[in-house]
PDB file of C-alpha atoms in Angstrom:
ATOM      1  CA  UNK A   1       0.039   0.024  -0.051  1.00  0.00           C
ATOM      2  CA  UNK A   2       1.424   3.364  -0.939  1.00  0.00           C
ATOM      3  CA  UNK A   3       0.732   6.619   0.858  1.00  0.00           C
ATOM      4  CA  UNK A   4       0.141   9.726  -1.056  1.00  0.00           C
ATOM      5  CA  UNK A   5       2.478  12.629  -0.265  1.00  0.00           C
ATOM      6  CA  UNK A   6       0.161  15.178  -1.806  1.00  0.00           C
ATOM      7  CA  UNK A   7      -0.888  17.627   0.791  1.00  0.00           C
ATOM      8  CA  UNK A   8      -4.530  18.690   1.140  1.00  0.00           C
ATOM      9  CA  UNK A   9      -5.480  22.330   0.415  1.00  0.00           C
ATOM     10  CA  UNK A  10      -4.908  24.922   3.204  1.00  0.00           C
ATOM     11  CA  UNK A  11      -8.633  25.865   3.074  1.00  0.00           C
ATOM     12  CA  UNK A  12     -10.353  25.142   6.381  1.00  0.00           C
ATOM     13  CA  UNK A  13     -14.041  24.505   7.189  1.00  0.00           C
ATOM     14  CA  UNK A  14     -14.788  28.341   7.567  1.00  0.00           C
ATOM     15  CA  UNK A  15     -17.339  29.664   9.994  1.00  0.00           C
ATOM     16  CA  UNK A  16     -20.403  27.953   8.534  1.00  0.00           C
ATOM     17  CA  UNK A  17     -22.339  31.010   8.164  1.00  0.00           C
ATOM     18  CA  UNK A  18     -22.022  34.342   6.176  1.00  0.00           C
ATOM     19  CA  UNK A  19     -21.589  37.079   8.720  1.00  0.00           C
ATOM     20  CA  UNK A  20     -22.990  40.587   8.179  1.00  0.00           C
ATOM     21  CA  UNK A  21     -20.694  43.379   9.191  1.00  0.00           C
ATOM     22  CA  UNK A  22     -22.536  43.821  12.523  1.00  0.00           C
ATOM     23  CA  UNK A  23     -22.537  40.083  13.194  1.00  0.00           C
ATOM     24  CA  UNK A  24     -18.780  40.035  12.550  1.00  0.00           C
ATOM     25  CA  UNK A  25     -18.142  42.890  14.881  1.00  0.00           C
ATOM     26  CA  UNK A  26     -20.161  41.152  17.656  1.00  0.00           C
ATOM     27  CA  UNK A  27     -18.252  37.993  17.108  1.00  0.00           C
ATOM     28  CA  UNK A  28     -14.960  39.922  17.181  1.00  0.00           C
ATOM     29  CA  UNK A  29     -15.835  41.508  20.508  1.00  0.00           C
ATOM     30  CA  UNK A  30     -16.656  38.192  22.038  1.00  0.00           C
ATOM     31  CA  UNK A  31     -13.439  36.635  20.775  1.00  0.00           C
ATOM     32  CA  UNK A  32     -11.357  39.460  22.158  1.00  0.00           C
ATOM     33  CA  UNK A  33     -13.010  39.120  25.547  1.00  0.00           C
ATOM     34  CA  UNK A  34     -11.997  35.333  25.462  1.00  0.00           C
ATOM     35  CA  UNK A  35      -8.390  36.087  24.767  1.00  0.00           C
ATOM     36  CA  UNK A  36      -8.039  38.505  27.666  1.00  0.00           C
ATOM     37  CA  UNK A  37      -9.653  41.753  26.795  1.00  0.00           C
ATOM     38  CA  UNK A  38     -12.151  41.535  29.540  1.00  0.00           C
ATOM     39  CA  UNK A  39     -11.976  44.577  31.789  1.00  0.00           C
ATOM     40  CA  UNK A  40     -15.834  44.819  32.488  1.00  0.00           C
ATOM     41  CA  UNK A  41     -17.541  47.492  30.500  1.00  0.00           C
ATOM     42  CA  UNK A  42     -14.251  49.230  29.643  1.00  0.00           C
ATOM     43  CA  UNK A  43     -12.667  49.384  26.242  1.00  0.00           C
ATOM     44  CA  UNK A  44     -13.864  50.219  22.722  1.00  0.00           C
ATOM     45  CA  UNK A  45     -13.684  48.817  19.199  1.00  0.00           C
ATOM     46  CA  UNK A  46     -14.187  50.754  15.943  1.00  0.00           C
ATOM     47  CA  UNK A  47     -14.409  49.095  12.509  1.00  0.00           C
ATOM     48  CA  UNK A  48     -14.439  51.413   9.501  1.00  0.00           C
ATOM     49  CA  UNK A  49     -17.157  50.675   6.907  1.00  0.00           C
ATOM     50  CA  UNK A  50     -16.932  51.310   3.088  1.00  0.00           C
ATOM     51  CA  UNK A  51     -18.989  54.474   3.420  1.00  0.00           C
ATOM     52  CA  UNK A  52     -16.611  55.875   6.132  1.00  0.00           C
ATOM     53  CA  UNK A  53     -18.967  55.314   8.909  1.00  0.00           C
ATOM     54  CA  UNK A  54     -17.873  53.197  11.951  1.00  0.00           C
ATOM     55  CA  UNK A  55     -19.289  50.243  13.809  1.00  0.00           C
ATOM     56  CA  UNK A  56     -18.755  50.769  17.540  1.00  0.00           C
ATOM     57  CA  UNK A  57     -19.604  48.824  20.636  1.00  0.00           C
ATOM     58  CA  UNK A  58     -22.015  50.477  23.085  1.00  0.00           C
ATOM     59  CA  UNK A  59     -20.866  51.566  26.476  1.00  0.00           C
ATOM     60  CA  UNK A  60     -23.500  49.669  28.431  1.00  0.00           C
ATOM     61  CA  UNK A  61     -22.905  46.142  26.866  1.00  0.00           C
ATOM     62  CA  UNK A  62     -19.986  43.854  27.895  1.00  0.00           C
ATOM     63  CA  UNK A  63     -17.877  42.444  25.090  1.00  0.00           C
ATOM     64  CA  UNK A  64     -18.802  39.020  26.266  1.00  0.00           C
ATOM     65  CA  UNK A  65     -22.539  39.642  25.751  1.00  0.00           C
ATOM     66  CA  UNK A  66     -22.614  41.889  22.722  1.00  0.00           C
ATOM     67  CA  UNK A  67     -25.135  41.002  20.038  1.00  0.00           C
ATOM     68  CA  UNK A  68     -25.237  42.197  16.364  1.00  0.00           C
ATOM     69  CA  UNK A  69     -28.314  44.291  16.944  1.00  0.00           C
ATOM     70  CA  UNK A  70     -26.811  46.162  19.805  1.00  0.00           C
ATOM     71  CA  UNK A  71     -23.795  47.498  17.670  1.00  0.00           C
ATOM     72  CA  UNK A  72     -23.891  51.157  17.070  1.00  0.00           C
ATOM     73  CA  UNK A  73     -22.936  53.274  13.982  1.00  0.00           C
ATOM     74  CA  UNK A  74     -21.236  56.637  14.050  1.00  0.00           C
ATOM     75  CA  UNK A  75     -19.592  59.127  11.942  1.00  0.00           C
ATOM     76  CA  UNK A  76     -15.871  60.012  12.192  1.00  0.00           C
ATOM     77  CA  UNK A  77     -16.790  62.787  14.746  1.00  0.00           C
ATOM     78  CA  UNK A  78     -18.438  60.149  17.002  1.00  0.00           C
ATOM     79  CA  UNK A  79     -22.014  61.269  16.221  1.00  0.00           C
ATOM     80  CA  UNK A  80     -24.479  58.549  16.846  1.00  0.00           C
ATOM     81  CA  UNK A  81     -26.170  57.442  13.684  1.00  0.00           C
ATOM     82  CA  UNK A  82     -27.752  54.134  14.596  1.00  0.00           C
ATOM     83  CA  UNK A  83     -27.953  51.541  17.430  1.00  0.00           C
ATOM     84  CA  UNK A  84     -30.067  51.352  20.710  1.00  0.00           C
ATOM     85  CA  UNK A  85     -27.398  52.324  23.097  1.00  0.00           C
ATOM     86  CA  UNK A  86     -24.936  55.253  23.630  1.00  0.00           C
ATOM     87  CA  UNK A  87     -21.185  54.649  22.885  1.00  0.00           C
ATOM     88  CA  UNK A  88     -18.312  55.472  25.174  1.00  0.00           C
ATOM     89  CA  UNK A  89     -17.101  59.049  24.756  1.00  0.00           C
ATOM     90  CA  UNK A  90     -13.518  57.776  25.251  1.00  0.00           C
ATOM     91  CA  UNK A  91     -13.836  56.303  21.762  1.00  0.00           C
ATOM     92  CA  UNK A  92     -12.527  59.805  20.665  1.00  0.00           C
ATOM     93  CA  UNK A  93      -9.031  58.057  20.926  1.00  0.00           C
ATOM     94  CA  UNK A  94     -10.037  55.931  17.958  1.00  0.00           C
ATOM     95  CA  UNK A  95     -11.530  58.845  15.810  1.00  0.00           C
ATOM     96  CA  UNK A  96      -8.264  60.816  16.402  1.00  0.00           C
ATOM     97  CA  UNK A  97      -6.468  57.842  14.866  1.00  0.00           C
ATOM     98  CA  UNK A  98      -8.853  57.211  12.043  1.00  0.00           C
ATOM     99  CA  UNK A  99      -8.652  60.796  10.937  1.00  0.00           C
ATOM    100  CA  UNK A 100      -4.975  60.586  10.308  1.00  0.00           C
ATOM    101  CA  UNK A 101      -4.410  56.952   9.273  1.00  0.00           C
ATOM    102  CA  UNK A 102      -6.120  54.538   6.952  1.00  0.00           C
ATOM    103  CA  UNK A 103      -6.647  51.812   9.489  1.00  0.00           C
ATOM    104  CA  UNK A 104      -9.799  49.733   9.401  1.00  0.00           C
ATOM    105  CA  UNK A 105      -9.917  48.358  12.970  1.00  0.00           C
ATOM    106  CA  UNK A 106      -8.932  49.923  16.257  1.00  0.00           C
ATOM    107  CA  UNK A 107      -9.127  48.236  19.615  1.00  0.00           C
ATOM    108  CA  UNK A 108      -8.503  49.716  23.064  1.00  0.00           C
ATOM    109  CA  UNK A 109      -8.819  47.793  26.327  1.00  0.00           C
ATOM    110  CA  UNK A 110      -7.075  47.119  29.678  1.00  0.00           C
ATOM    111  CA  UNK A 111      -5.905  43.373  29.472  1.00  0.00           C
ATOM    112  CA  UNK A 112      -4.322  42.047  32.595  1.00  0.00           C
ATOM    113  CA  UNK A 113      -0.915  41.479  31.301  1.00  0.00           C
ATOM    114  CA  UNK A 114      -0.726  44.467  28.961  1.00  0.00           C
ATOM    115  CA  UNK A 115      -1.668  46.743  31.865  1.00  0.00           C
ATOM    116  CA  UNK A 116       1.250  45.313  33.976  1.00  0.00           C
ATOM    117  CA  UNK A 117       3.638  46.495  31.284  1.00  0.00           C
ATOM    118  CA  UNK A 118       1.781  49.792  30.777  1.00  0.00           C
ATOM    119  CA  UNK A 119       2.281  50.424  34.592  1.00  0.00           C
ATOM    120  CA  UNK A 120       5.968  49.514  34.113  1.00  0.00           C
ATOM    121  CA  UNK A 121       6.246  51.808  31.149  1.00  0.00           C
ATOM    122  CA  UNK A 122       7.988  49.099  29.128  1.00  0.00           C
ATOM    123  CA  UNK A 123       7.288  47.297  25.967  1.00  0.00           C
ATOM    124  CA  UNK A 124       7.356  43.547  26.752  1.00  0.00           C
ATOM    125  CA  UNK A 125      10.480  41.812  25.427  1.00  0.00           C
ATOM    126  CA  UNK A 126      10.171  38.724  23.322  1.00  0.00           C
ATOM    127  CA  UNK A 127      11.187  35.397  24.900  1.00  0.00           C
ATOM    128  CA  UNK A 128       9.333  32.799  22.747  1.00  0.00           C
ATOM    129  CA  UNK A 129       8.122  31.896  19.341  1.00  0.00           C
ATOM    130  CA  UNK A 130       4.428  32.763  19.835  1.00  0.00           C
ATOM    131  CA  UNK A 131       5.411  36.117  21.223  1.00  0.00           C
ATOM    132  CA  UNK A 132       7.313  36.840  17.998  1.00  0.00           C
ATOM    133  CA  UNK A 133       4.135  36.250  15.884  1.00  0.00           C
ATOM    134  CA  UNK A 134       3.154  39.967  16.055  1.00  0.00           C
ATOM    135  CA  UNK A 135       3.374  41.690  12.666  1.00  0.00           C
ATOM    136  CA  UNK A 136       3.723  45.222  13.194  1.00  0.00           C
ATOM    137  CA  UNK A 137       5.512  47.857  15.282  1.00  0.00           C
ATOM    138  CA  UNK A 138       4.826  48.349  18.972  1.00  0.00           C
ATOM    139  CA  UNK A 139       5.296  51.783  20.560  1.00  0.00           C
ATOM    140  CA  UNK A 140       5.325  52.929  24.128  1.00  0.00           C
ATOM    141  CA  UNK A 141       3.165  56.008  24.905  1.00  0.00           C
ATOM    142  CA  UNK A 142       5.282  56.982  28.030  1.00  0.00           C
ATOM    143  CA  UNK A 143       3.066  59.637  29.543  1.00  0.00           C
ATOM    144  CA  UNK A 144      -0.333  59.323  31.221  1.00  0.00           C
ATOM    145  CA  UNK A 145      -2.217  62.622  30.939  1.00  0.00           C
ATOM    146  CA  UNK A 146      -5.736  61.506  31.817  1.00  0.00           C
ATOM    147  CA  UNK A 147      -8.787  59.950  30.203  1.00  0.00           C
ATOM    148  CA  UNK A 148      -8.860  59.907  26.421  1.00  0.00           C
ATOM    149  CA  UNK A 149     -12.449  61.091  26.208  1.00  0.00           C
ATOM    150  CA  UNK A 150     -10.599  64.571  26.112  1.00  0.00           C
ATOM    151  CA  UNK A 151      -9.883  65.188  22.451  1.00  0.00           C
ATOM    152  CA  UNK A 152      -6.494  66.951  23.191  1.00  0.00           C
ATOM    153  CA  UNK A 153      -5.382  63.977  25.295  1.00  0.00           C
ATOM    154  CA  UNK A 154      -6.485  61.487  22.691  1.00  0.00           C
ATOM    155  CA  UNK A 155      -4.538  63.424  20.080  1.00  0.00           C
ATOM    156  CA  UNK A 156      -1.511  63.461  22.242  1.00  0.00           C
ATOM    157  CA  UNK A 157      -1.636  59.715  22.537  1.00  0.00           C
ATOM    158  CA  UNK A 158      -1.957  59.347  18.857  1.00  0.00           C
ATOM    159  CA  UNK A 159       0.920  61.657  18.088  1.00  0.00           C
ATOM    160  CA  UNK A 160       3.153  59.764  20.501  1.00  0.00           C
ATOM    161  CA  UNK A 161       2.218  56.453  18.858  1.00  0.00           C
ATOM    162  CA  UNK A 162       3.533  57.663  15.590  1.00  0.00           C
ATOM    163  CA  UNK A 163       3.391  55.074  12.765  1.00  0.00           C
ATOM    164  CA  UNK A 164       3.209  52.053  15.168  1.00  0.00           C
ATOM    165  CA  UNK A 165       0.538  49.461  14.712  1.00  0.00           C
ATOM    166  CA  UNK A 166       0.173  48.815  18.524  1.00  0.00           C
ATOM    167  CA  UNK A 167       0.846  50.793  21.549  1.00  0.00           C
ATOM    168  CA  UNK A 168       1.413  50.226  25.218  1.00  0.00           C
ATOM    169  CA  UNK A 169      -0.256  53.258  26.946  1.00  0.00           C
ATOM    170  CA  UNK A 170       1.517  54.128  30.092  1.00  0.00           C
ATOM    171  CA  UNK A 171      -0.550  53.506  33.276  1.00  0.00           C
ATOM    172  CA  UNK A 172      -3.512  52.739  31.132  1.00  0.00           C
ATOM    173  CA  UNK A 173      -3.697  49.829  28.714  1.00  0.00           C
ATOM    174  CA  UNK A 174      -3.147  48.854  25.027  1.00  0.00           C
ATOM    175  CA  UNK A 175      -4.157  50.233  21.638  1.00  0.00           C
ATOM    176  CA  UNK A 176      -4.130  47.920  18.557  1.00  0.00           C
ATOM    177  CA  UNK A 177      -4.770  48.813  14.888  1.00  0.00           C
ATOM    178  CA  UNK A 178      -5.394  46.287  12.069  1.00  0.00           C
ATOM    179  CA  UNK A 179      -6.284  45.956   8.436  1.00  0.00           C
ATOM    180  CA  UNK A 180      -9.331  43.624   9.225  1.00  0.00           C
ATOM    181  CA  UNK A 181     -10.896  41.665  11.943  1.00  0.00           C
ATOM    182  CA  UNK A 182      -8.780  38.609  11.379  1.00  0.00           C
ATOM    183  CA  UNK A 183      -5.494  40.447  11.690  1.00  0.00           C
ATOM    184  CA  UNK A 184      -6.862  42.289  14.700  1.00  0.00           C
ATOM    185  CA  UNK A 185      -7.590  39.038  16.604  1.00  0.00           C
ATOM    186  CA  UNK A 186      -4.161  37.751  15.859  1.00  0.00           C
ATOM    187  CA  UNK A 187      -2.427  40.964  16.959  1.00  0.00           C
ATOM    188  CA  UNK A 188      -4.487  41.312  20.067  1.00  0.00           C
ATOM    189  CA  UNK A 189      -3.990  37.709  21.175  1.00  0.00           C
ATOM    190  CA  UNK A 190      -0.085  37.737  20.439  1.00  0.00           C
ATOM    191  CA  UNK A 191       0.430  40.999  22.178  1.00  0.00           C
ATOM    192  CA  UNK A 192      -1.330  39.708  25.329  1.00  0.00           C
ATOM    193  CA  UNK A 193       0.617  36.383  25.084  1.00  0.00           C
ATOM    194  CA  UNK A 194       3.840  38.384  24.869  1.00  0.00           C
ATOM    195  CA  UNK A 195       2.958  40.607  27.820  1.00  0.00           C
ATOM    196  CA  UNK A 196       2.034  37.437  29.877  1.00  0.00           C
ATOM    197  CA  UNK A 197       4.994  35.349  28.885  1.00  0.00           C
ATOM    198  CA  UNK A 198       7.589  38.061  29.386  1.00  0.00           C
ATOM    199  CA  UNK A 199       6.145  38.852  32.793  1.00  0.00           C
ATOM    200  CA  UNK A 200       6.326  35.267  33.828  1.00  0.00           C
ATOM    201  CA  UNK A 201       9.829  34.782  32.578  1.00  0.00           C
ATOM    202  CA  UNK A 202      11.110  37.994  34.383  1.00  0.00           C
ATOM    203  CA  UNK A 203       9.283  37.041  37.504  1.00  0.00           C
ATOM    204  CA  UNK A 204      11.526  33.806  37.597  1.00  0.00           C
ATOM    205  CA  UNK A 205      14.548  36.126  38.069  1.00  0.00           C
ATOM    206  CA  UNK A 206      17.682  36.245  36.109  1.00  0.00           C
ATOM    207  CA  UNK A 207      18.382  33.491  33.428  1.00  0.00           C
ATOM    208  CA  UNK A 208      15.712  34.251  30.731  1.00  0.00           C
ATOM    209  CA  UNK A 209      17.173  34.384  27.316  1.00  0.00           C
ATOM    210  CA  UNK A 210      15.634  36.805  24.707  1.00  0.00           C
ATOM    211  CA  UNK A 211      15.078  35.547  21.226  1.00  0.00           C
ATOM    212  CA  UNK A 212      17.583  37.006  18.781  1.00  0.00           C
ATOM    213  CA  UNK A 213      16.220  40.222  17.234  1.00  0.00           C
ATOM    214  CA  UNK A 214      16.911  38.865  13.679  1.00  0.00           C
ATOM    215  CA  UNK A 215      14.873  35.774  14.404  1.00  0.00           C
ATOM    216  CA  UNK A 216      11.984  37.883  15.824  1.00  0.00           C
ATOM    217  CA  UNK A 217      12.036  40.056  12.723  1.00  0.00           C
ATOM    218  CA  UNK A 218      12.177  37.046  10.422  1.00  0.00           C
ATOM    219  CA  UNK A 219       9.242  35.300  12.066  1.00  0.00           C
ATOM    220  CA  UNK A 220       7.153  38.416  11.934  1.00  0.00           C
ATOM    221  CA  UNK A 221       8.065  39.120   8.323  1.00  0.00           C
ATOM    222  CA  UNK A 222       7.218  35.570   7.238  1.00  0.00           C
ATOM    223  CA  UNK A 223       3.888  35.569   9.041  1.00  0.00           C
ATOM    224  CA  UNK A 224       2.978  38.918   7.496  1.00  0.00           C
ATOM    225  CA  UNK A 225       3.861  37.755   4.033  1.00  0.00           C
ATOM    226  CA  UNK A 226       2.047  34.416   4.366  1.00  0.00           C
ATOM    227  CA  UNK A 227      -1.359  35.679   5.535  1.00  0.00           C
ATOM    228  CA  UNK A 228      -1.195  39.457   6.079  1.00  0.00           C
ATOM    229  CA  UNK A 229      -0.352  38.959   9.725  1.00  0.00           C
ATOM    230  CA  UNK A 230      -3.401  36.973  10.553  1.00  0.00           C
ATOM    231  CA  UNK A 231      -2.858  33.447  11.952  1.00  0.00           C
ATOM    232  CA  UNK A 232      -4.443  31.228   9.210  1.00  0.00           C
ATOM    233  CA  UNK A 233      -7.978  30.079  10.206  1.00  0.00           C
ATOM    234  CA  UNK A 234      -7.785  31.457  13.776  1.00  0.00           C
ATOM    235  CA  UNK A 235     -10.599  33.896  13.470  1.00  0.00           C
ATOM    236  CA  UNK A 236     -12.812  31.236  11.827  1.00  0.00           C
ATOM    237  CA  UNK A 237     -11.917  28.775  14.613  1.00  0.00           C
ATOM    238  CA  UNK A 238     -12.778  31.207  17.308  1.00  0.00           C
ATOM    239  CA  UNK A 239     -15.892  32.460  15.490  1.00  0.00           C
ATOM    240  CA  UNK A 240     -17.173  28.870  15.358  1.00  0.00           C
ATOM    241  CA  UNK A 241     -16.542  28.267  19.056  1.00  0.00           C
ATOM    242  CA  UNK A 242     -18.159  31.672  19.971  1.00  0.00           C
ATOM    243  CA  UNK A 243     -21.331  31.033  17.843  1.00  0.00           C
ATOM    244  CA  UNK A 244     -21.561  27.554  19.155  1.00  0.00           C
ATOM    245  CA  UNK A 245     -21.304  28.658  22.783  1.00  0.00           C
ATOM    246  CA  UNK A 246     -24.053  31.365  22.253  1.00  0.00           C
ATOM    247  CA  UNK A 247     -25.803  31.618  18.924  1.00  0.00           C
ATOM    248  CA  UNK A 248     -27.574  34.788  20.132  1.00  0.00           C
ATOM    249  CA  UNK A 249     -24.326  36.734  19.276  1.00  0.00           C
ATOM    250  CA  UNK A 250     -25.812  36.761  15.693  1.00  0.00           C
ATOM    251  CA  UNK A 251     -29.179  38.232  16.828  1.00  0.00           C
TER     252      UNK A 251
END
């Protein structure tokens, strides 16, 4: 008996349902909650639409319970266009970024391990392979000037971030940009894993060995070239699990 060496196609089983933009947004919020972005009602997500409006999560709904019908729509100035609940005024941080950069997705939250590095005013070093799978530049915004609902403070944060794709916001949390929801999930998960793993390695004391910078760069570059910085099929995998756990996310 011979065994074929021909590899099957890379295509996976998909999600099993065609998601509307609001359904994809609600699924994204729940996935982010599952990978550590779970600070109660805190945090905000914006996703730019083709008509330059934005899907936004409402202030009063946790990311772990958000449904498609509860997602709000705003313009680039944060004016409410649609949706049953008010959005968080601190989303001004996102609009300040959307006004100056062509990013599709912006995520802000206070994940446990990211906040630890934010309090330390440090970008987490890379000690392991999974932590290297962050395609994009990480910046440190080294000053905390107050809540980002203030437009001037939001703009100060964006200016300090420069052209980076992600930022550690001192004494605050993290900010992540992405080209689409798939890349957003990969970046958010990988950043929180790097924050967690680096904290745990350094908590053990001396002896941890950093990955060589050229290896970190090579892994990130390969990952980006292979699938635009999104771990293949990870969004679909997490979407299937999310919908199976609570189909009402699509309502």
